[in-house]
Short mmCIF file of C-alpha atoms and ligand atoms in Angstrom, two decimals:
data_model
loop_
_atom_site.label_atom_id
_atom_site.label_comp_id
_atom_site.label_asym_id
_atom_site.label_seq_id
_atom_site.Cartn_x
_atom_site.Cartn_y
_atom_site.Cartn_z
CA UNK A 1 35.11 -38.99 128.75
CA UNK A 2 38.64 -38.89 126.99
CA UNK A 3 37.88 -41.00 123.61
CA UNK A 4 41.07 -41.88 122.33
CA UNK A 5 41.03 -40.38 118.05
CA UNK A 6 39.15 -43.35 116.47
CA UNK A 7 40.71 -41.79 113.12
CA UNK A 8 44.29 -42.83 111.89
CA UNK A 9 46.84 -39.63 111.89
CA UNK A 10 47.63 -40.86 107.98
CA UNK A 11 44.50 -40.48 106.40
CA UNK A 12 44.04 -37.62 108.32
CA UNK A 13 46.92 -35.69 106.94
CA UNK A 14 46.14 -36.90 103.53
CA UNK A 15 45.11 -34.59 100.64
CA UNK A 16 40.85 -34.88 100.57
CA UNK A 17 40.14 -37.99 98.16
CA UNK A 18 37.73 -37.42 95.68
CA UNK A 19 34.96 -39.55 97.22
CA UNK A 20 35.32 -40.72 101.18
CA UNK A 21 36.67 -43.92 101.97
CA UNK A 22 35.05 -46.46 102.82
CA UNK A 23 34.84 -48.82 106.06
CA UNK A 24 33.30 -51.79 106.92
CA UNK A 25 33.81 -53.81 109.70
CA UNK A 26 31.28 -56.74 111.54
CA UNK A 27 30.45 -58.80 114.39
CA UNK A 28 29.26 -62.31 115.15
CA UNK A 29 26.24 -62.29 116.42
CA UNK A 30 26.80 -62.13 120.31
CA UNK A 31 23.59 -60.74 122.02
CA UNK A 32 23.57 -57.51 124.17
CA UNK A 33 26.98 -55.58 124.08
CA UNK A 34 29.62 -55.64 127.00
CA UNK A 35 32.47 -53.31 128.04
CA UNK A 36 34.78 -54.95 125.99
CA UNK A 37 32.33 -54.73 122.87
CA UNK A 38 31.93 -51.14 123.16
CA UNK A 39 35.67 -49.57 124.44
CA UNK A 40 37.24 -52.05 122.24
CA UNK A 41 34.57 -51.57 119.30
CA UNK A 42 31.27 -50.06 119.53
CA UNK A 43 32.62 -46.54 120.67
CA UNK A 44 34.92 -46.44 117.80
CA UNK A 45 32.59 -47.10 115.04
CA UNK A 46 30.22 -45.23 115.93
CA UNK A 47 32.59 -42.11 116.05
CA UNK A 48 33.68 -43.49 112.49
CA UNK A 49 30.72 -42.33 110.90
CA UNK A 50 31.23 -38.82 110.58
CA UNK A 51 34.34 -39.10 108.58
CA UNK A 52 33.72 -42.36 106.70
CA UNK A 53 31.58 -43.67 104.20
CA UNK A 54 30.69 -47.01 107.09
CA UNK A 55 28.96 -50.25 106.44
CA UNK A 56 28.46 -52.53 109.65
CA UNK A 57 26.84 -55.50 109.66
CA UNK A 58 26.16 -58.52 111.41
CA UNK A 59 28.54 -62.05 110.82
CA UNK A 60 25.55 -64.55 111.35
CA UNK A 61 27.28 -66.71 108.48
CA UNK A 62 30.48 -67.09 110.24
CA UNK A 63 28.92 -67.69 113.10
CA UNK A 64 27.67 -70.79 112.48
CA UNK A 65 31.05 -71.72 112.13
CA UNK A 66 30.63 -72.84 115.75
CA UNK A 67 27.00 -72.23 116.51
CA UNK A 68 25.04 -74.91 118.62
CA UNK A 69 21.90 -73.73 119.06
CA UNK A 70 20.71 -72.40 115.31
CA UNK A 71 17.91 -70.91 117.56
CA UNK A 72 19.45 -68.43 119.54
CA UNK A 73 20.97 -66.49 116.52
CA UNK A 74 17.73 -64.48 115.65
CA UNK A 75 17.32 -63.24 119.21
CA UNK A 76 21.32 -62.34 119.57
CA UNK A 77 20.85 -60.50 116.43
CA UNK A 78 18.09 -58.59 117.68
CA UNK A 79 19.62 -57.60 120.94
CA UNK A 80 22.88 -56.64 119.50
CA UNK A 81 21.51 -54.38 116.63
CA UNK A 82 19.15 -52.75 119.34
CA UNK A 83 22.37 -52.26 121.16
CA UNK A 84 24.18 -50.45 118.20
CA UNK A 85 21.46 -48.47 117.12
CA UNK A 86 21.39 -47.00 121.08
CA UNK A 87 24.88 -46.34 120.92
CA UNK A 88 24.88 -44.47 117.78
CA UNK A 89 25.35 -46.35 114.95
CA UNK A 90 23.36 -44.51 112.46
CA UNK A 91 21.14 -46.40 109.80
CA UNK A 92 20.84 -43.07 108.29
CA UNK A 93 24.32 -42.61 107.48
CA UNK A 94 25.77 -45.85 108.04
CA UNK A 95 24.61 -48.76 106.55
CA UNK A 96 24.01 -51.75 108.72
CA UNK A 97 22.70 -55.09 107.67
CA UNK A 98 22.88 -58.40 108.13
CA UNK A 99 25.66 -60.37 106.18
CA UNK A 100 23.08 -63.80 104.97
CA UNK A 101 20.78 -61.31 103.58
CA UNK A 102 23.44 -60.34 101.05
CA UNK A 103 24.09 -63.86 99.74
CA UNK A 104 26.45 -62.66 96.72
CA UNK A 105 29.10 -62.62 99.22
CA UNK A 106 28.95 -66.63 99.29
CA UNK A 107 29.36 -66.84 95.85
CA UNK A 108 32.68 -64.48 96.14
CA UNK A 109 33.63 -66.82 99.31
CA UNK A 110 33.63 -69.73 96.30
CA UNK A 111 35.55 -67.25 94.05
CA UNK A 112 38.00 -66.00 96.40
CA UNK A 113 38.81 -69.78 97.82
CA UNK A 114 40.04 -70.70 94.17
CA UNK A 115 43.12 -68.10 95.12
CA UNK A 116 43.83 -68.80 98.17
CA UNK A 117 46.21 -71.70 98.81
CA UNK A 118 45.36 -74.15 101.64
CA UNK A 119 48.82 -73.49 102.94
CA UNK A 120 47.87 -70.06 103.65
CA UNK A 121 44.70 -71.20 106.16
CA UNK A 122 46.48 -73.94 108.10
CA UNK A 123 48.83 -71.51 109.27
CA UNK A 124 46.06 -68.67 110.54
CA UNK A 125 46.58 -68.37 114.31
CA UNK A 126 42.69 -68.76 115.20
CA UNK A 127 42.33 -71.82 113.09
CA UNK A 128 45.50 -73.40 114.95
CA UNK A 129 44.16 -72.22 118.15
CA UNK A 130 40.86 -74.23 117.35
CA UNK A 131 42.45 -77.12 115.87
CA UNK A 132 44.32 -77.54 119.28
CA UNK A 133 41.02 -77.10 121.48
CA UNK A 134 38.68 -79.22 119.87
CA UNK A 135 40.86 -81.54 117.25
CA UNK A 136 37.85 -83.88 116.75
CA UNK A 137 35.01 -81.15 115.77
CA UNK A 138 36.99 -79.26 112.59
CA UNK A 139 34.86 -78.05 109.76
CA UNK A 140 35.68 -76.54 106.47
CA UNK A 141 34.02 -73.88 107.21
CA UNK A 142 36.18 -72.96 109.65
CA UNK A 143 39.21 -73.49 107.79
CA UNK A 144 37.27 -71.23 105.10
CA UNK A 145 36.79 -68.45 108.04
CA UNK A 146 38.81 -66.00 106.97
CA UNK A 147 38.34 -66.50 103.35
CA UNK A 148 34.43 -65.56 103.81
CA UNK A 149 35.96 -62.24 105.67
CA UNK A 150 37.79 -61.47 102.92
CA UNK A 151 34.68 -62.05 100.89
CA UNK A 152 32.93 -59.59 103.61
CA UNK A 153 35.27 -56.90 102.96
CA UNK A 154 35.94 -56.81 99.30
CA UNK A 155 32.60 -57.14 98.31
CA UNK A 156 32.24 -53.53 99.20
CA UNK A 157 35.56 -52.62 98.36
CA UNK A 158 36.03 -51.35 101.50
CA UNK A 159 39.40 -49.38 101.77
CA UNK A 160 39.63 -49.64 105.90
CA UNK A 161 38.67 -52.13 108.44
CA UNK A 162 38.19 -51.08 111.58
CA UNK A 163 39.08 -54.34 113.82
CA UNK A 164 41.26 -55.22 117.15
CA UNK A 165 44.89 -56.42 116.86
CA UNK A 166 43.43 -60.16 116.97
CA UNK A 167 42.08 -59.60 113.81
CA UNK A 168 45.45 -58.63 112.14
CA UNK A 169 46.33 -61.69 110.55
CA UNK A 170 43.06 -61.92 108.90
CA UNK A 171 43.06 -58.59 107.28
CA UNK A 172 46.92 -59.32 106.15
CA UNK A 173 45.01 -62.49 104.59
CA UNK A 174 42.47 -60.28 102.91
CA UNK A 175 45.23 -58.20 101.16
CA UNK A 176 47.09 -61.69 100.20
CA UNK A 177 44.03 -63.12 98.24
CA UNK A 178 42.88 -59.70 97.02
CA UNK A 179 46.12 -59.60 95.85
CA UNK A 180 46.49 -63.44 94.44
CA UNK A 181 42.98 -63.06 92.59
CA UNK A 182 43.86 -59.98 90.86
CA UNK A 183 47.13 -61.56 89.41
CA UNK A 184 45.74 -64.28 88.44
CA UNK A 185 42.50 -62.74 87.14
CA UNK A 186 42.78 -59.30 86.44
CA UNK A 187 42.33 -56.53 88.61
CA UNK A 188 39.08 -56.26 90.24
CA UNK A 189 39.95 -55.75 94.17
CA UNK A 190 41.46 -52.87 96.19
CA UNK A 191 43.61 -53.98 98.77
CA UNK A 192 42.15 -52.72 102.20
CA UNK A 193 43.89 -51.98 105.12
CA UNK A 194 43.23 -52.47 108.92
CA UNK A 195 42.23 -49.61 111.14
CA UNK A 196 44.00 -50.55 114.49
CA UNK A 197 42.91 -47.77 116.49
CA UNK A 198 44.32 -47.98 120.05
CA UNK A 199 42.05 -50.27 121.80
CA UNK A 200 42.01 -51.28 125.68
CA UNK A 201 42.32 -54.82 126.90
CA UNK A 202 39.70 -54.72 128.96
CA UNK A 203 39.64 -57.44 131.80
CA UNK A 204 36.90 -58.91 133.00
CA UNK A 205 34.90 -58.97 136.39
CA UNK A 206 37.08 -61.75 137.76
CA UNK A 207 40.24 -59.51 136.90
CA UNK A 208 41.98 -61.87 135.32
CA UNK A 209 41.26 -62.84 131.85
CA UNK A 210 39.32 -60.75 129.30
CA UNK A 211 36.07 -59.81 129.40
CA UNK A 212 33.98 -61.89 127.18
CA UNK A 213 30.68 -63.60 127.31
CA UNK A 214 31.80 -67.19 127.14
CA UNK A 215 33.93 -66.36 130.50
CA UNK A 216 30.73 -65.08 132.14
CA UNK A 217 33.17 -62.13 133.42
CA UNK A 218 30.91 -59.55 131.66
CA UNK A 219 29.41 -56.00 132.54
CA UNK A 220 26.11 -55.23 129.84
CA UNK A 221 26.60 -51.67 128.76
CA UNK A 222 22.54 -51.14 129.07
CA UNK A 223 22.07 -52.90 131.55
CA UNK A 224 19.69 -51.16 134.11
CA UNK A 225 21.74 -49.50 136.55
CA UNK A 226 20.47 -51.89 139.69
CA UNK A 227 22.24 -54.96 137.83
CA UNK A 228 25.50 -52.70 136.83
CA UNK A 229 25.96 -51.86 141.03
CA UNK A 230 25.15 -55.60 141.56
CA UNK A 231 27.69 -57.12 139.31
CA UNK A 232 30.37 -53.97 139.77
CA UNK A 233 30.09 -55.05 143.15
CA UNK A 234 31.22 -58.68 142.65
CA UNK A 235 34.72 -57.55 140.87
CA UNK A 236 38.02 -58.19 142.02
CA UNK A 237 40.05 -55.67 142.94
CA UNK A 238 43.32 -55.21 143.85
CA UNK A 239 44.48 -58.50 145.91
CA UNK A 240 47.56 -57.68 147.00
CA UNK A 241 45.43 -55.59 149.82
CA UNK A 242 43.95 -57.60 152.24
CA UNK A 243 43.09 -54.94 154.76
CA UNK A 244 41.21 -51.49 154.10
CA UNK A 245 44.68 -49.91 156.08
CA UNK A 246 46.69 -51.37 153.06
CA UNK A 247 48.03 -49.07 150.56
CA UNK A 248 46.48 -50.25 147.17
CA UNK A 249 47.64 -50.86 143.65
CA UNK A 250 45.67 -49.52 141.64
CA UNK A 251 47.29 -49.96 138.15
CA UNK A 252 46.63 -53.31 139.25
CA UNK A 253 43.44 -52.93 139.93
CA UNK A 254 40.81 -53.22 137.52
CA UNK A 255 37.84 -51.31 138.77
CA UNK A 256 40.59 -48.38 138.86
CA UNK A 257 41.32 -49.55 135.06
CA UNK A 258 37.81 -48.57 134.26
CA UNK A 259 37.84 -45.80 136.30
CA UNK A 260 40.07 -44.18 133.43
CA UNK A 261 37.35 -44.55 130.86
CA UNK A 262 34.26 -43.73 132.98
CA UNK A 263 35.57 -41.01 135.78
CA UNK A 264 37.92 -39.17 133.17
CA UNK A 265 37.87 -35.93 135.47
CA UNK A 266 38.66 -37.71 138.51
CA UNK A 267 40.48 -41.31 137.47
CA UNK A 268 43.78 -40.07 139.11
CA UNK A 269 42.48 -38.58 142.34
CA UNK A 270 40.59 -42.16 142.63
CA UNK A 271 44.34 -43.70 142.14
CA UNK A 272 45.79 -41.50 144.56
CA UNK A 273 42.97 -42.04 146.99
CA UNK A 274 43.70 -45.74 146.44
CA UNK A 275 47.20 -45.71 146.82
CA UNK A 276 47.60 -43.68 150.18
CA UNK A 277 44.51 -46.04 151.22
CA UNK A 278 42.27 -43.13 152.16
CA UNK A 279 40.14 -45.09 150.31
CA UNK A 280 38.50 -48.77 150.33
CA UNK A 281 37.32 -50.99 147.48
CA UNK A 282 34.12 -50.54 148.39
CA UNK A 283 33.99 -46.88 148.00
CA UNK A 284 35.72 -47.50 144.39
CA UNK A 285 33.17 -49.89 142.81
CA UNK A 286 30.57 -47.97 144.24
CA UNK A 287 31.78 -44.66 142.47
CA UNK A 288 32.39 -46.85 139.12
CA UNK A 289 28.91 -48.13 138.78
CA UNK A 290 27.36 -44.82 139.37
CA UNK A 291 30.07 -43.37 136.61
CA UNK A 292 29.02 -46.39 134.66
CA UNK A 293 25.20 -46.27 134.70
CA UNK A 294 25.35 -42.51 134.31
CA UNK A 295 27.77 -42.56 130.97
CA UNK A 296 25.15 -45.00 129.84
CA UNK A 297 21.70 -43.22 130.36
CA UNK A 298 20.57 -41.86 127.59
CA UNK A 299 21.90 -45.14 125.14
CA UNK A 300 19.83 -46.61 127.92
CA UNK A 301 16.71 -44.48 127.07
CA UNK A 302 17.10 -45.27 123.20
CA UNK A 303 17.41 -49.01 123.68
CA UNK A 304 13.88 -48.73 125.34
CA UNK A 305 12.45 -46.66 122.91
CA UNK A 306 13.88 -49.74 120.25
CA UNK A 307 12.31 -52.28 122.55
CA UNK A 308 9.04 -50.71 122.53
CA UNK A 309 9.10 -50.92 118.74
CA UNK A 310 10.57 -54.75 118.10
CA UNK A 311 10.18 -54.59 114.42
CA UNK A 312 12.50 -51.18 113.99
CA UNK A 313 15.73 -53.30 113.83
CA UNK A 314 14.69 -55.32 111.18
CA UNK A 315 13.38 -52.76 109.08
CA UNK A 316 16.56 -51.40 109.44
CA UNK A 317 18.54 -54.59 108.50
CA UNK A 318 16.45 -55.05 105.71
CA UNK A 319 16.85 -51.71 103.96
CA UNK A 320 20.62 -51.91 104.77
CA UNK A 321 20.66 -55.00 102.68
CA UNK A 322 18.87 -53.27 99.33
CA UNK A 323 21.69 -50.63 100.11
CA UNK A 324 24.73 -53.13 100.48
CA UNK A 325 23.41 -55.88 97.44
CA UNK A 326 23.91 -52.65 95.23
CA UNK A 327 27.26 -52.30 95.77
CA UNK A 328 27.68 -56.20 96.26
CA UNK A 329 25.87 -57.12 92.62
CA UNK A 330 28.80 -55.06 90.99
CA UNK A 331 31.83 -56.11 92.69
CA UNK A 332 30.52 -59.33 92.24
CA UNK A 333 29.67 -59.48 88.10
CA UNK A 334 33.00 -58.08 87.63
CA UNK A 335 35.06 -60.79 89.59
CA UNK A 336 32.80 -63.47 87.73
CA UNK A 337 33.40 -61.49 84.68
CA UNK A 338 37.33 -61.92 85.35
CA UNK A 339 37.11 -65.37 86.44
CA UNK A 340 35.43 -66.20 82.99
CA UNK A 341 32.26 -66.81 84.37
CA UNK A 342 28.33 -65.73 83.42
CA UNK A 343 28.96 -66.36 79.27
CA UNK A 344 26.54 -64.74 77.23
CA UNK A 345 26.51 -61.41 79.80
CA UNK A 346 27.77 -58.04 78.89
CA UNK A 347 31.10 -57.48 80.99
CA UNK A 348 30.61 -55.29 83.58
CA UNK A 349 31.78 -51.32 83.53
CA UNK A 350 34.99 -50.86 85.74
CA UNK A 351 34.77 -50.45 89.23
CA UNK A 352 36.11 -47.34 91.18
N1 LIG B 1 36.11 -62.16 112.49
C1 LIG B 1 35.56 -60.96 113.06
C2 LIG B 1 35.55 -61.12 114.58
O1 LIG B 1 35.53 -62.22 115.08
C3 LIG B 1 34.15 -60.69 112.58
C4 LIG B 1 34.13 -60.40 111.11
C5 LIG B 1 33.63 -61.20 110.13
C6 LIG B 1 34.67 -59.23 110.50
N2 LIG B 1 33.79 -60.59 108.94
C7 LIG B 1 34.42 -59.40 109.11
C8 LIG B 1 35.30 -58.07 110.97
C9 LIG B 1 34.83 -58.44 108.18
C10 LIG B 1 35.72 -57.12 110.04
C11 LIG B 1 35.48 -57.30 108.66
O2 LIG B 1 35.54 -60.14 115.27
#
């Protein structure tokens, strides 16, 4: 399947830094992982990880930024680790935890907020976009969002943030109060920088709008190969082809969309096929799940072999916390340590 480089051309021309750099990146907690998840995420990470130091974890704290069911975040958590681990995220070389077991990064949320003017958060395109939707139901911590992000990512120092273009203005905000604490403070925080690696908008079943779970539009990456015919079968195609004797579309047409990612050897004779109408839509979904299910199999086989043993994902979380509070307990002292805070404590050794 063609992959498009998850790796930036800069920092791969770059003379070999000393140590690798490091990336960290997260997700709410969302449940079992979708198309969208994995072209426009998933995949990418995990092909991160043999060229980065990575850290990946789970955003349960911002996610109760509009949680309304406290109940249902263990269980998402569950099924999307399970999901991560199948696809290849590796807890041997990665590590992957879950961000409220690593509480120092609320106390550098508190820090952070003191440089970061209020102006700064109105204007953030996601709060706005909120503010507009549900103007009555506005809490601070979703103002405070993207100041907890930035507490996410330079708690580790990370130097590159793998995230989709939506994310942009939030890693631009990062760098601003990285930036605005260290003048005001002293130099404790690298500025990281975004890895936008070229990312499809992938659409969902209905065609229109993009896939996501809230839209119910979604295909489940693991899901068994029955249910991926059954909903592959309920897409829209192309509508501008009424008949089966209708030429087709089909860079309008987003089973053929997919085709690209999942039939990478025969994508453009399924086009042609389309186009010429040799073809129906039938015959095109039906190829797609089959190219779907069968790029899936064996992440498939390793989310079974993860349900069989429940309590394997939480091990895992829980030794990726002991490995990220390390890191976290340093960065930390030292921005308390700049901030004049923690009197009668050594100050802490400088940070790399
Ligand atoms: N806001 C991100 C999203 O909605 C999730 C996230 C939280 C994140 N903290 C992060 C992503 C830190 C990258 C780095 O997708």
């Amino acid at each position: 399947m063609v992959e498009p480089s998850a790796a930036p051309s800069a920092d791969a021309a770059a003379p070999a830094p000393a140590r690798r750099l490091r990336v960290l990146s997260g997700m709410q907690p969302t449940g079992r992982m979708h198309l969208g998840n994995y072209l426009g995420a998933l995949r990418n990470w995990v092909a991160l990880q043999d060229r980065y130091d990575c850290t990946f974890f789970v955003a349960d704290y911002h996610s109760l930024t509009t949680v309304t069911d406290p109940a249902t975040i263990r269980p998402a958590i569950a099924e999307m680790v399970m999901d991560w681990l199948a696809a290849g995220l590796d807890p041997e070389r990665s590590v992957i935890f879950l961000q409220s077991d690593v509480p120092e990064v609320a106390e550098l949320h508190l820090l952070l907020s003191m440089a970061t003017p209020l102006g700064w958060l109105e204007r953030v395109p996601s709060y706005k976009e909120r503010l507009e939707q549900y103007p009555e139901n506005i809490n601070y911590g979703l103002l405070g969002y993207p100041v907890l992000q930035a507490a996410d990512i330079l708690l580790p120092r990370a130097d590159r943030v793998p995230v989709g273009e939506d994310q942009a203005p939030h890693i631009e905000l990062t760098r601003e109060i990285a930036r605005r604490f260290n003048g005001r403070f002293g130099q404790v925080f690298p500025e990281p920088e975004g890895l936008f690696t070229e990312t499809p908008r992938v659409m969902g079943t209905d065609g229109v709008s993009k896939m996501s779970k809230s839209r119910g539009n979604t295909i489940g990456i693991l899901d068994s190969p029955e249910q991926i015919r059954r909903t592959v079968m309920t897409m829209v195609t192309d509508v501008e082809r009424p008949r089966r004797t209708d030429r087709g579309h089909p860079e309008r047409c987003n089973v053929c969309a997919l085709h690209r990612f999942f039939s990478p050897d025969r994508w453009e004779g399924i086009w042609e096929g389309e186009r010429e109408a040799r073809t129906g839509c039938v015959d095109v979904k039906r190829w797609l799940a089959s190219a779907i299910a069968d790029h899936f199999a064996p992440m498939r086989e390793r989310r079974a072999e993860l349900e069989a043993r429940p309590g394997t994902v939480w091990e895992v979380l829980a030794a990726g916390a002991d490995r990220a509070r390390g890191a976290a307990r340093e960065t930390l002292d030292a921005a308390r340590a700049a901030c004049g805070l923690g009197h009668g404590q050594p100050a802490p050794a400088g940070l790399d």
